[in-house]
Coordinates of C-alpha atoms in Angstrom, one line a residue:
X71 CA 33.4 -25.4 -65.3
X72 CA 36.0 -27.1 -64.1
X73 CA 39.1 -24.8 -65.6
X74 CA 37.0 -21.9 -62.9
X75 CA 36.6 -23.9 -60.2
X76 CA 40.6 -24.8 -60.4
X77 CA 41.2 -20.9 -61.0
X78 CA 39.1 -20.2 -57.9
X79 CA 40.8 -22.7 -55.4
X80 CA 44.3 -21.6 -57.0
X81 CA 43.2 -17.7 -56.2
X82 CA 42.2 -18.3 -52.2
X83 CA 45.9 -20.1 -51.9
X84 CA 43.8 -23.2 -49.8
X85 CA 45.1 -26.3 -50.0
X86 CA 43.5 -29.4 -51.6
X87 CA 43.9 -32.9 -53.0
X88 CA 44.4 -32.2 -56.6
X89 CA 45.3 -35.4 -57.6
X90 CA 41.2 -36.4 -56.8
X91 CA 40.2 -33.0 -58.3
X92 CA 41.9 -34.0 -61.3
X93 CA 40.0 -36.9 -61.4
X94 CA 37.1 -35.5 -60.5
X95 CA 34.8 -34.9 -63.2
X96 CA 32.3 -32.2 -62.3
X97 CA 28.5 -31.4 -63.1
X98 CA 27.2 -28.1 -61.8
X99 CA 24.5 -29.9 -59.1
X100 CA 24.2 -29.9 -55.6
X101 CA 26.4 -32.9 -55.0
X102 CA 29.0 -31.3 -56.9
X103 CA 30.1 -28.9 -54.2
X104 CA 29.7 -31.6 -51.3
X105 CA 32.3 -34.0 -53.6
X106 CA 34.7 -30.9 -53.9
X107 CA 34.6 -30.3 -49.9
X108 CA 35.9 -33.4 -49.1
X109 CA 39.7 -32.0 -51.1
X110 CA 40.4 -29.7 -49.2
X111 CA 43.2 -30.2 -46.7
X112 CA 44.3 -27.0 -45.2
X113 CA 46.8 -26.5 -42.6
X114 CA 45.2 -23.8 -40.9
X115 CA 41.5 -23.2 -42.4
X116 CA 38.5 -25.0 -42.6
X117 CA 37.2 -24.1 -46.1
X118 CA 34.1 -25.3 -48.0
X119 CA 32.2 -24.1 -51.3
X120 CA 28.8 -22.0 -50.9
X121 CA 26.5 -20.7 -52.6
X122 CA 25.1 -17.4 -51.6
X123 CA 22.9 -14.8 -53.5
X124 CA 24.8 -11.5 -52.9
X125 CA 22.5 -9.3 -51.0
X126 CA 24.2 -6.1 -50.8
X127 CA 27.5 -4.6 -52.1
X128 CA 28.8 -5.9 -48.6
X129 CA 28.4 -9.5 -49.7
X130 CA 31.0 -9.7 -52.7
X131 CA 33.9 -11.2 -51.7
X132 CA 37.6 -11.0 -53.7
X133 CA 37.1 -13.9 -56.1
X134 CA 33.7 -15.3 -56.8
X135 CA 32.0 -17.7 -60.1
X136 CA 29.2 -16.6 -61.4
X137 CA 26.5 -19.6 -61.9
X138 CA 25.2 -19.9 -64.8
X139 CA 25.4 -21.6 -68.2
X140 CA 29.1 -21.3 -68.5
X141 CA 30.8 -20.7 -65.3
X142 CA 32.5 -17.1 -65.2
X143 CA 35.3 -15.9 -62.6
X144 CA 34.9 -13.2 -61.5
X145 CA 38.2 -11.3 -59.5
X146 CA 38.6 -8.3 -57.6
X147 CA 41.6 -5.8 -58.4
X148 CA 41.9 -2.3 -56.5
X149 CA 38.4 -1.1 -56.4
X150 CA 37.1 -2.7 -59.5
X151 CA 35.7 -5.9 -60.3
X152 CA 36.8 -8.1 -63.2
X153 CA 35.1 -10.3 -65.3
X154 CA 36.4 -11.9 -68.5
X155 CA 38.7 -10.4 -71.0
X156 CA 39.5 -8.1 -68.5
X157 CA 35.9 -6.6 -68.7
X158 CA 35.3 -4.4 -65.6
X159 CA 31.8 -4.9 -64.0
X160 CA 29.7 -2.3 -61.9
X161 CA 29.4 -4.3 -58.1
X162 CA 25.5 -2.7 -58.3
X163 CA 25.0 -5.2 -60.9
X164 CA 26.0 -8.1 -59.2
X165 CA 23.6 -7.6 -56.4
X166 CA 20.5 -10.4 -56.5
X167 CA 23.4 -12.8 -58.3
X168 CA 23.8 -16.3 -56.8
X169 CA 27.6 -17.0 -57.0
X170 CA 29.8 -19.6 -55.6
X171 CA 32.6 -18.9 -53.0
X172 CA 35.3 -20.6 -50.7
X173 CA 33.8 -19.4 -47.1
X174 CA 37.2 -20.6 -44.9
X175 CA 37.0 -20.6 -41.2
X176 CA 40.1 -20.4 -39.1
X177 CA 41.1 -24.0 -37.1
X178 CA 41.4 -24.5 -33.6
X179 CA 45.1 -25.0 -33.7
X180 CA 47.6 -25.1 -30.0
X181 CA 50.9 -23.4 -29.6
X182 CA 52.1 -26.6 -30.2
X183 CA 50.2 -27.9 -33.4
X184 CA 50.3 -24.2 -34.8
X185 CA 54.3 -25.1 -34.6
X186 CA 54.2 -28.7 -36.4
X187 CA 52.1 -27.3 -38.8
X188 CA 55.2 -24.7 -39.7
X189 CA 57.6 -27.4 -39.5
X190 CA 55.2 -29.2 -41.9
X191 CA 55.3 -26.1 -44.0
X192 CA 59.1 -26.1 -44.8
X193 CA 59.7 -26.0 -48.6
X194 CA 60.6 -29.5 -49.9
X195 CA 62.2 -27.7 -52.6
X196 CA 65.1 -28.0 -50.1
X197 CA 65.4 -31.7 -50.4
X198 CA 66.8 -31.0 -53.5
X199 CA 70.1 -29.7 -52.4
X200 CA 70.9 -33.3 -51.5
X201 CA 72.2 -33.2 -55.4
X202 CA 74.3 -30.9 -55.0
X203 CA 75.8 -31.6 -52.0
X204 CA 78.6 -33.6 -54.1
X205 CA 79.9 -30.7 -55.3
X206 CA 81.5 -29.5 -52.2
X207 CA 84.1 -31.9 -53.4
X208 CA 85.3 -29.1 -56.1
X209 CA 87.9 -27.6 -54.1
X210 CA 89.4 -30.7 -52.6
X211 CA 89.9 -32.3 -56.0
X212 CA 91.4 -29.4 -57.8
X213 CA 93.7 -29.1 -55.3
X214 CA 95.2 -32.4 -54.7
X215 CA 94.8 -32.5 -58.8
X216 CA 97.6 -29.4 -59.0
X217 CA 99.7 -30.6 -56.2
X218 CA 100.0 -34.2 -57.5
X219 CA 100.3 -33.2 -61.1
X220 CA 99.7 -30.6 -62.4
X221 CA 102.9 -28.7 -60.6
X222 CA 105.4 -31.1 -62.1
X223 CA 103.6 -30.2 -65.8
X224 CA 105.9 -27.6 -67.9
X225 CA 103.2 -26.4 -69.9
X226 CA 100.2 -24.1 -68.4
X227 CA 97.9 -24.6 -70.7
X228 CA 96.9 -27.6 -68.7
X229 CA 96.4 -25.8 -65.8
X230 CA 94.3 -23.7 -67.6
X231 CA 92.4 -26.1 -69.4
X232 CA 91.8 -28.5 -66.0
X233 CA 90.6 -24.8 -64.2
X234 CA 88.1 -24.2 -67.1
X235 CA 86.4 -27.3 -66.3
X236 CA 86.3 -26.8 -62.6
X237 CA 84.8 -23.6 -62.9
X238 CA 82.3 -25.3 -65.4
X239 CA 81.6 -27.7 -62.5
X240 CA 81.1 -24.6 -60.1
X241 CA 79.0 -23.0 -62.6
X242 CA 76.6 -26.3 -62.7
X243 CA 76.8 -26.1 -58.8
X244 CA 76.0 -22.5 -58.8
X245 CA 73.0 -23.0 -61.2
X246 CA 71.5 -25.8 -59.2
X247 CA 71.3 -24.0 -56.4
X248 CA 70.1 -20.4 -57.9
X249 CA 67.2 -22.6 -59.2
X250 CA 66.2 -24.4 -56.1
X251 CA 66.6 -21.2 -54.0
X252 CA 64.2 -19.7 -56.5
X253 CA 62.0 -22.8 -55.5
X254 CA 62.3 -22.3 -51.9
X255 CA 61.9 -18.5 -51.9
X256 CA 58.3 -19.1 -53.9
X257 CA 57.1 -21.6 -51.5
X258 CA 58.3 -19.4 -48.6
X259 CA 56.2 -16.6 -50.0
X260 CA 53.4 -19.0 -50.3
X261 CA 53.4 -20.2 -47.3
X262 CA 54.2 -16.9 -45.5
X263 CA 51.1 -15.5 -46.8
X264 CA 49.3 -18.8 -45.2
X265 CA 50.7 -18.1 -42.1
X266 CA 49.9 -14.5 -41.9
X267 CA 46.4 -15.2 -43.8
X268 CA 45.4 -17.1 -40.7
X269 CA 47.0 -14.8 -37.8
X270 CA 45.3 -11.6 -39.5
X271 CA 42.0 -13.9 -39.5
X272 CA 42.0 -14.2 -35.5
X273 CA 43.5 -11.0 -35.2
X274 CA 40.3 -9.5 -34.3
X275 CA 39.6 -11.9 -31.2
X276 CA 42.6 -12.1 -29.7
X277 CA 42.5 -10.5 -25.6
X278 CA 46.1 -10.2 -25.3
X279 CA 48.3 -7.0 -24.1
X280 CA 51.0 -6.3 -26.3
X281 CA 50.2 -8.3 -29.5
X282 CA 52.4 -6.3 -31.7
X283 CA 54.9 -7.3 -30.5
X284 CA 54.0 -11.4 -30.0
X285 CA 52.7 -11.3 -34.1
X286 CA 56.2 -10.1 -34.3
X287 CA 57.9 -12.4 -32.7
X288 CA 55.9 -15.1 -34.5
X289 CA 56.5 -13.4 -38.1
X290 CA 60.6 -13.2 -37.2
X291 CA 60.5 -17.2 -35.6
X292 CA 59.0 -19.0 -38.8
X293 CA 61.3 -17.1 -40.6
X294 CA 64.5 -18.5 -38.8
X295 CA 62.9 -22.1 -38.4
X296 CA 62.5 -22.6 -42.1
X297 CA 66.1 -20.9 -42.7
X298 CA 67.7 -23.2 -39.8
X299 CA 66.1 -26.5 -41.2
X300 CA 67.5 -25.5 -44.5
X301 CA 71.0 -24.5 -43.4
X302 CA 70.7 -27.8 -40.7
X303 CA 69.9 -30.3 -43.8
X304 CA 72.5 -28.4 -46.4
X305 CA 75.3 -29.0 -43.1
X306 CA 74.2 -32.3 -42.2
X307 CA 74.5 -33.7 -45.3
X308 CA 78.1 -31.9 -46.3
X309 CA 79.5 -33.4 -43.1
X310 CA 78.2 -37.0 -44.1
X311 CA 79.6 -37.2 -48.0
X312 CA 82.9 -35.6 -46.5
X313 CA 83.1 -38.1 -43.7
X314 CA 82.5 -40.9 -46.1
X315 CA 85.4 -39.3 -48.9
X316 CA 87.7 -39.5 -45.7
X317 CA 87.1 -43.1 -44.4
X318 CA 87.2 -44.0 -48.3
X319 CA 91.0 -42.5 -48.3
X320 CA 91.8 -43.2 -44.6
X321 CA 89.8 -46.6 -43.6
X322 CA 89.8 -47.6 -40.0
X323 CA 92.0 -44.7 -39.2
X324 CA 89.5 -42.2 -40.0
X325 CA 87.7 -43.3 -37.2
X326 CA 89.9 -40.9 -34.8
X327 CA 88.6 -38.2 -36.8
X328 CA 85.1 -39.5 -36.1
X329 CA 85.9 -39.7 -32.2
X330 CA 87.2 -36.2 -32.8
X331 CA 84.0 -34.8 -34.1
X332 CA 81.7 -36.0 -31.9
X333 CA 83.7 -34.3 -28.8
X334 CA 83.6 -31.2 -30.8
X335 CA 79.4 -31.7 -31.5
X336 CA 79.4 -32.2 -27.8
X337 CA 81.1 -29.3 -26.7
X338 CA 79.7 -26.8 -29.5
X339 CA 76.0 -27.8 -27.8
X340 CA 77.5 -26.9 -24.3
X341 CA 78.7 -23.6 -25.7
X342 CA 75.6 -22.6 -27.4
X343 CA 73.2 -23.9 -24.9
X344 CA 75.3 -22.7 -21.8
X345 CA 73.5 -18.9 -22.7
X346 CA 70.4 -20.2 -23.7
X347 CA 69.1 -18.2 -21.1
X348 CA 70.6 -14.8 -22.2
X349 CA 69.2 -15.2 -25.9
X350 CA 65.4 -15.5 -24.5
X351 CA 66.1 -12.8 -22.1
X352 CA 67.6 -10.6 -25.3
X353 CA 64.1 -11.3 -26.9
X354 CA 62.2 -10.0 -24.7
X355 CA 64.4 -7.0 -23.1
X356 CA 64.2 -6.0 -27.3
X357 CA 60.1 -6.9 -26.8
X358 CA 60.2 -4.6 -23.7
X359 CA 61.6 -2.0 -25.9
X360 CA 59.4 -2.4 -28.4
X361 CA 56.6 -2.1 -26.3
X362 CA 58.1 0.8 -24.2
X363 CA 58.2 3.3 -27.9
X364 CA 54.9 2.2 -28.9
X365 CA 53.4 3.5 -25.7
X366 CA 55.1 6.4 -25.7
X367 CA 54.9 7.2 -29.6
X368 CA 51.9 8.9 -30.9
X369 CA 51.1 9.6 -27.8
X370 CA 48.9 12.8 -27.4
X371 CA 49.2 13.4 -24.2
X372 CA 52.9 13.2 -24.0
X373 CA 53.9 16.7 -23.9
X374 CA 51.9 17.2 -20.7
X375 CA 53.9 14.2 -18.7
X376 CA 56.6 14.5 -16.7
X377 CA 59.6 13.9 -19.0
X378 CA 62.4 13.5 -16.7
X379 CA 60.5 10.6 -14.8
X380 CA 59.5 9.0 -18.2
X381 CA 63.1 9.3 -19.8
X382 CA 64.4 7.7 -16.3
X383 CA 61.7 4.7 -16.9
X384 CA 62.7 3.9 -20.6
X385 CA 66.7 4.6 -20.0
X386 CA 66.0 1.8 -17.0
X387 CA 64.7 -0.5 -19.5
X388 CA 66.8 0.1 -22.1
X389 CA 70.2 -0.7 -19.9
X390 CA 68.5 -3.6 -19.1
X391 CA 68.3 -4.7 -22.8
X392 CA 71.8 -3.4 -22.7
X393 CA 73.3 -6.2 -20.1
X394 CA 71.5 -9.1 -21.9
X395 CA 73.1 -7.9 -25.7
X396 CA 76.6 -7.7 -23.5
X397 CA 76.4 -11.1 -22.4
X398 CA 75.1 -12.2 -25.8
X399 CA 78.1 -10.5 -27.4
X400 CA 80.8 -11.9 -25.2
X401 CA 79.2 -15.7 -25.6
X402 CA 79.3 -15.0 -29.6
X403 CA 82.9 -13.9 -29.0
X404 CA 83.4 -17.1 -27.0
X405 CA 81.8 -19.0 -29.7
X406 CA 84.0 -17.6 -32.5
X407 CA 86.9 -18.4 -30.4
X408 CA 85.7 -22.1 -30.1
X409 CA 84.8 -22.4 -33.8
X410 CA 88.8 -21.4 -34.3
X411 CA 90.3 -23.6 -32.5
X412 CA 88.2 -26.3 -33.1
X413 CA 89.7 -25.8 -36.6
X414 CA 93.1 -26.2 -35.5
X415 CA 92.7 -29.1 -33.5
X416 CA 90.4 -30.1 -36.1
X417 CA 94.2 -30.1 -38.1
X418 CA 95.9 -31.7 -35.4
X419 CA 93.5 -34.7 -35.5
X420 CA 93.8 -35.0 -38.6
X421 CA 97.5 -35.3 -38.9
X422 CA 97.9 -37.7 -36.0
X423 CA 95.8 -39.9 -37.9
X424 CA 97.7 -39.3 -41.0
X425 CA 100.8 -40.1 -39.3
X426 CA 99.3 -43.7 -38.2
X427 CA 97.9 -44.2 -41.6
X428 CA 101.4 -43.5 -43.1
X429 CA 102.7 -46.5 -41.7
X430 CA 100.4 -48.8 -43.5
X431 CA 100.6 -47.1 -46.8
X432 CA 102.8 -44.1 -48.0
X433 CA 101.0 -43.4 -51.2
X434 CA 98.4 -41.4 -48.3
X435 CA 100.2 -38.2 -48.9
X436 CA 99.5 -38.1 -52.4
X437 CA 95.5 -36.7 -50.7
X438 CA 97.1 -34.8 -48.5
X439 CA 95.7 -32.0 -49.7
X440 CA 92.8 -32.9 -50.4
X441 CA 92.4 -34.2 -47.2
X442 CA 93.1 -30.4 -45.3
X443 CA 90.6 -29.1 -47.4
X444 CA 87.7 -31.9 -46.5
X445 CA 89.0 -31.9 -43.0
X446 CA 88.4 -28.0 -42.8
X447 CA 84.6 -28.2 -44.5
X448 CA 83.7 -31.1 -42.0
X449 CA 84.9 -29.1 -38.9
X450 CA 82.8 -25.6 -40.2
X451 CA 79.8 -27.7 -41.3
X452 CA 79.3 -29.2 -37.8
X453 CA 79.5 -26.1 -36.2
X454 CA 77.5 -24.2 -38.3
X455 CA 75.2 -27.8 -37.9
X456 CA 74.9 -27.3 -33.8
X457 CA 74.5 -23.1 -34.7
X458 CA 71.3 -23.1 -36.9
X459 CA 69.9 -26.0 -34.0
X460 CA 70.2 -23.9 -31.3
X461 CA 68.5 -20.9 -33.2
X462 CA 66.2 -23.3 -34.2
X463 CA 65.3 -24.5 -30.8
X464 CA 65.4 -21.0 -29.7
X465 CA 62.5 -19.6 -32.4
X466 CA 60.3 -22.6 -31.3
X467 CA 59.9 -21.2 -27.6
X468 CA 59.6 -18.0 -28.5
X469 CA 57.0 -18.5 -31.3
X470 CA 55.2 -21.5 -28.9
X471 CA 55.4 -18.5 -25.5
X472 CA 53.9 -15.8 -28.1
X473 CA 50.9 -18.3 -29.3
X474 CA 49.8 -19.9 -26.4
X475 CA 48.9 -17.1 -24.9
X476 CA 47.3 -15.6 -27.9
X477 CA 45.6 -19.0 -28.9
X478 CA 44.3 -19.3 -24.9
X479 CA 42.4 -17.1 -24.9
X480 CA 40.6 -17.0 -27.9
X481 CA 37.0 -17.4 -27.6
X482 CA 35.4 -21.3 -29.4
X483 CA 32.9 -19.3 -31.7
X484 CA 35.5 -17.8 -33.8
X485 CA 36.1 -21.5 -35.0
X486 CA 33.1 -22.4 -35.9
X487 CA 29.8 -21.1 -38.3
X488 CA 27.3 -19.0 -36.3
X489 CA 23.8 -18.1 -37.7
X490 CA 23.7 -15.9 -40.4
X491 CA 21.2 -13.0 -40.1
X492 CA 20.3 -10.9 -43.8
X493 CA 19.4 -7.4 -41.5
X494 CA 18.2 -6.6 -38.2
X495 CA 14.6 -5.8 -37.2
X496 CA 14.5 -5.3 -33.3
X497 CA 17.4 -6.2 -30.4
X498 CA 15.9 -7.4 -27.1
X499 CA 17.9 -7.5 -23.9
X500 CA 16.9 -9.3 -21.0
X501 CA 18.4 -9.4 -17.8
X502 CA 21.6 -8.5 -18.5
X503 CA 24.5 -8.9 -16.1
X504 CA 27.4 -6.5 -17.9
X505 CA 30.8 -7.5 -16.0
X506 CA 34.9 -6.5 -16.6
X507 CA 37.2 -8.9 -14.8
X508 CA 34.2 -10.2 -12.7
X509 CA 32.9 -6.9 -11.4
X510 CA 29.8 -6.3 -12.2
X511 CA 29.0 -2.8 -14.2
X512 CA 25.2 -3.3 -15.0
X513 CA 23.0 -5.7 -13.0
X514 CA 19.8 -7.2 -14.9
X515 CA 19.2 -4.8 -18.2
X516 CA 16.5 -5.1 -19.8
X517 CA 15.2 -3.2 -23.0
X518 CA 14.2 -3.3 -26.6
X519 CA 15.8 -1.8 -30.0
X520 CA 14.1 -1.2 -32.9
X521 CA 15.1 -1.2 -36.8
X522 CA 15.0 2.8 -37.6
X523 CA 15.0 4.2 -34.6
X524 CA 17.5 6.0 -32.5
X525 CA 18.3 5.2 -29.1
X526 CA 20.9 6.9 -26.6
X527 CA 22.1 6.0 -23.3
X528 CA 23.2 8.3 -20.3
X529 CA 24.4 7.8 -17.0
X530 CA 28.0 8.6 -15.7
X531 CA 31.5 8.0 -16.2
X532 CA 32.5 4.9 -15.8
X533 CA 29.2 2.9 -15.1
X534 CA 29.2 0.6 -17.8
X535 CA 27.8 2.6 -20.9
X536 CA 30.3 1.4 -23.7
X537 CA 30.7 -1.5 -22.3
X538 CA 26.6 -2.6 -23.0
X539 CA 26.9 -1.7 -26.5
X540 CA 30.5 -3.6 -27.1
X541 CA 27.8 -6.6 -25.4
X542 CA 24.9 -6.2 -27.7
X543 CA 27.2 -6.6 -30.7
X544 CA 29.4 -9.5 -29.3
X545 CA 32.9 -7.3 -29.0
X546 CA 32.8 -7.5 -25.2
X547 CA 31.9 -11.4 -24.0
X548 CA 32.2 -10.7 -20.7
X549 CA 27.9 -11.0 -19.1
X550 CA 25.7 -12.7 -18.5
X551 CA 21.9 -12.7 -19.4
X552 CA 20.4 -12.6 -23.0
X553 CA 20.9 -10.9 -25.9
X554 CA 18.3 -11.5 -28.6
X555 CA 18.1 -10.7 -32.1
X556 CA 15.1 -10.6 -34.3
X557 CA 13.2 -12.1 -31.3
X558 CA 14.4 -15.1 -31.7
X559 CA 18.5 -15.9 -32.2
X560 CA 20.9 -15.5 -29.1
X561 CA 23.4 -12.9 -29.6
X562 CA 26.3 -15.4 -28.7
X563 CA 24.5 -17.8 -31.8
X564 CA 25.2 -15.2 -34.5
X565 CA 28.1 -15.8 -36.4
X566 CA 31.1 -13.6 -35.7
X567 CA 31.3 -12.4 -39.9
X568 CA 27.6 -10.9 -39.0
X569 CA 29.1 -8.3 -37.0
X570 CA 31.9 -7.1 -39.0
X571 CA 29.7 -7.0 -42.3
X572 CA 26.5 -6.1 -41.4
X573 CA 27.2 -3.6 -38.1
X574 CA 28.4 -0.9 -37.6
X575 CA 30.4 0.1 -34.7
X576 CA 32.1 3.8 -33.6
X577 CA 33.5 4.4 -29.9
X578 CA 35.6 6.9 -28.9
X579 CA 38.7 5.1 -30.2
X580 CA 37.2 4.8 -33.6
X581 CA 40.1 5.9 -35.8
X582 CA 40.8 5.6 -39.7
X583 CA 43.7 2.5 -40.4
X584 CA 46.1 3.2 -42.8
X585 CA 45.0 3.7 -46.3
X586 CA 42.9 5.9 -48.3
X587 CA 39.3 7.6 -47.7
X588 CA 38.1 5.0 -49.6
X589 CA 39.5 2.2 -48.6
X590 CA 38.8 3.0 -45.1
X591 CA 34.6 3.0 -46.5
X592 CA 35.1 0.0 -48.0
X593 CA 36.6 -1.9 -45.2
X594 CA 33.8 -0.8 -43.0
X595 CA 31.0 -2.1 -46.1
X596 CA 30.4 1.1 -47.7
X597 CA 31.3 0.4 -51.3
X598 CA 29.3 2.8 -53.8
X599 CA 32.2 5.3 -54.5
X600 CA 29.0 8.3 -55.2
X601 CA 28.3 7.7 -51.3
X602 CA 31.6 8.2 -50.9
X603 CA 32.3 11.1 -52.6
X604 CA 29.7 12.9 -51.2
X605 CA 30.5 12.2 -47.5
X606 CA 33.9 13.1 -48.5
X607 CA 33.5 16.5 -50.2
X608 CA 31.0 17.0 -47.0
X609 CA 34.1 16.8 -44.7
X610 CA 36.5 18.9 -46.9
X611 CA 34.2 21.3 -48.4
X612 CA 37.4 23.2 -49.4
X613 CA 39.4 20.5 -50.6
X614 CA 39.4 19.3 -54.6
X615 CA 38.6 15.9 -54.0
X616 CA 40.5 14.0 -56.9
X617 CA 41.0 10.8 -57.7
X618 CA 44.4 10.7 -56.3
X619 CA 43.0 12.2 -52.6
X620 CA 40.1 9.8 -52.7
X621 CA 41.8 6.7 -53.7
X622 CA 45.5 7.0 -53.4
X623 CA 46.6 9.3 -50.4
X624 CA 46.9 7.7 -47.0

């Protein structure tokens, strides 16, 4: 029992406390699924165990356990379902089984908690690095170690011998890290899949123009923030073993070189943060862009518009992306001009204090080497240290302008558990008030629908038609009045997953998604492939409707 329940949890990628679960020992009972609610602690969902007895083929979600005398997982691959030993099992049979499921509902998150929560996400794997970080120290040592002694050696077998064991070093160095970017990578993927798990969730709800390109920016943000805090920690941590090498070798005097960095920290922030402005304009002149082609592409109607006029429009906003990239390239050029000649004075510094350190003891020169190369890591890890900040600092606005918009607007009763209805019987509407933007369309509907019968409604263009049926299945929000259903349950009480699995819905801008025939049934609740294939060989009477057409070809 408990070896499917683990399998289960581990299958929806929620997270939970499993150092109670392992202690946990479970009885199939009631209490059993309260005392496995309480562990789970998801960033982004609110999940619970449930019971439900599947209804209709609608009802079977991806990964399920079958209750019974011994447990049995049951998981959903392609179009089949799969029980044990790989044992394929027709969905028809399911139906009337009670079976046990993780039901998640999306959290309530801000802009700004959606952001801690992918700060909170950042692999820990990366931690790890700190044990490496020692190894920087390769190139310094081998090179003092051949200018001190192994140049005044006659035989180069040594050299050979002392290079071997460097590159053995190197090879540890390069191991480490292959395996903890392995690490990271996975938990990225993991936690990508979160991420996108809960944006595709509210996806659905969101009233936002352009949200292709805001998921985007979203999707491209986390991306650099877990990269930055990576390459910021990896930086950090170079500069502070190289620093403490050099006051280890220099003392006091290495203090200079201290002052020295500092400055250069100081003005590297001024240089990247002076065109702050330019890099959120270049986001979204590129959004503008973006936006721009996918208006224009696909586009029916396109031949029929005035090209010239249109081709004037996007040229105008594509020059304007054009000045923003200019003034982006011409600060990176300024930037890669500061980055070199912080180097040499980086070198300068360095000697000065060299020079002063001389004077107490001579035997300094002997690390002289050493010290060039250390000098040079320090000066390109804090640069690369105030880089991967700034692009850090820039992600978080973007992703934080993107989300609060989308998260604004987003209506409470996606967040929460509505009534759940089995089938309709009758819809009754009373005094209805159907508005868009505040003007009203219909003024005080009122009418009843019932189960097996068909309805229509007329009236002109433009007088509100659509827009009452979008109302009396919850995917326009904007009246006022009631909505009834079954004589009894408000409309705006019915929970949102109701809609999507129990109703059907076709408007004018009903299209198929991408994917096959099938696929596009099944998303819609129409499982039982015969149905399918019957519609389908209804539509193309004088196509041979294969395996490949139905369930393979977009």
């Amino acid at each position: 029992m408990k070896n499917t329940i683990e399998r289960l949890i581990r299958i929806s990628g929620i997270s939970v406390d499993w150092d109670a679960f392992n202690r946990m020992n479970l009885v199939n009972n009631e209490s059993m699924l309260t005392d496995l609610n309480h562990l789970f602690n998801d960033a982004f969902f609110d999940a619970h165990f449930e019971r439900r007895k599947v209804l209709n083929l609608a009802d079977l979600p991806d990964a399920f356990v079958i209750l019974a005398d011994e447990p049995v997982l049951i998981r959903r691959f392609g179009f089949d379902f799969i029980g044990p030993n790989n044992r394929a099992l027709k969905p028809e049979d399911l139906v009337g089984v009670e079976v046990l499921l993780i039901d998640l509902i999306p959290k309530q998150l801000t802009s700004q908690s959606f952001i801690e929560q992918l700060i909170m996400l950042f692999p820990r794997a990366n931690f790890l690095l700190l044990l490496v970080i020692p190894f920087v120290l390769i190139p310094a040592f081998y090179a003092n170690l051949f200018n001190t002694r192994m140049i005044f050696n006659d035989s180069v077998y040594t050299l050979i011998f002392i290079t071997i064991v460097f590159t053995g070093l190197w090879a540890i160095d390069y191991g480490a890290r292959l395996v903890i970017k392995n690490l990271t990578l996975n938990t990225y993927d993991r936690n990508a899949l979160l991420v996108e798990k809960y944006l595709f969730a509210l996806t659905p709800f969101f009233k936002t123009t352009n949200l292709v390109s805001k998921i985007r920016m979203v999707e491209t943000g986390k991306k650099t923030i877990w990269d930055s805090m990576s390459g910021i920690l990896s930086d950090f941590s170079t500069f502070m073993i190289i620093m403490i090498i050099i006051f280890v070798l220099l003392g006091e005097y290495a203090l200079l070189l201290l002052l020295f960095y500092a400055l250069v920290t100081f003005a590297a922030v001024y240089m990247r943060y002076k065109g702050y402005k330019f890099y959120i304009e270049s986001e979204a002149s590129q959004q503008d862009v973006l936006n721009e082609r996918i208006a224009y592409y696909g586009n029916r109607q396109l031949p029929f518009y005035n090209g010239r006029l249109m081709g004037r429009h996007f040229l105008d906003v594509f020059s304007r992306a054009f000045k923003t990239d200019h003034g982006i390239a011409k600060l990176n050029f300024e930037w890669d001009e500061f980055v070199r000649y912080s180097g040499f004075v980086a070198s300068f510094v360095l000697f000065t204090t060299i020079f002063f350190s001389a004077k107490a003891d001579a035997t300094i020169f002997n690390v002289l080497i050493a010290l060039l190369i250390l000098n040079s890591r320090a000066s390109s890890s804090i640069v690369a240290l105030v880089s991967k900040a700034f692009h850090l600092v820039v992600a978080i606005y973007h992703i934080n302008l993107s989300t609060k918009e989308l998260f604004e607007k987003l209506d409470d009763r996606v967040f929460v558990r509505g009534i759940q209805l089995s089938a309709v019987e009758r819809i009754d509407v009373k005094s209805l008030d159907v508005l868009i933007e505040g003007r009203k369309l219909i003024d005080k509907a009122t009418f009843s629908l019932e189960s097996g019968k068909i309805y229509g409604f007329f009236g002109n263009v433009g007088t509100g038609k659509s827009l009452l049926l979008k109302s009396i299945v919850q995917a326009h929000r904007e009246f006022e009045g009631v909505i009834s259903y079954n004589g009894f349950y408000n409309a705006k009480d019915i929970d949102v997953s109701f809609f999507s699995s129990k109703v059907g819905y076709v408007d004018p801008t009903t299209d198929f998604v991408k994917g096959s025939i099938y696929y596009n049934f099944d998303i819609r609740g129409i499982r039982d492939k015969e149905q399918v294939l019957r519609l389908t060989k209804m539509v193309f009477p004088n196509v041979s409707v294969d395996y490949d057409f139905l369930f393979q070809k977009d």
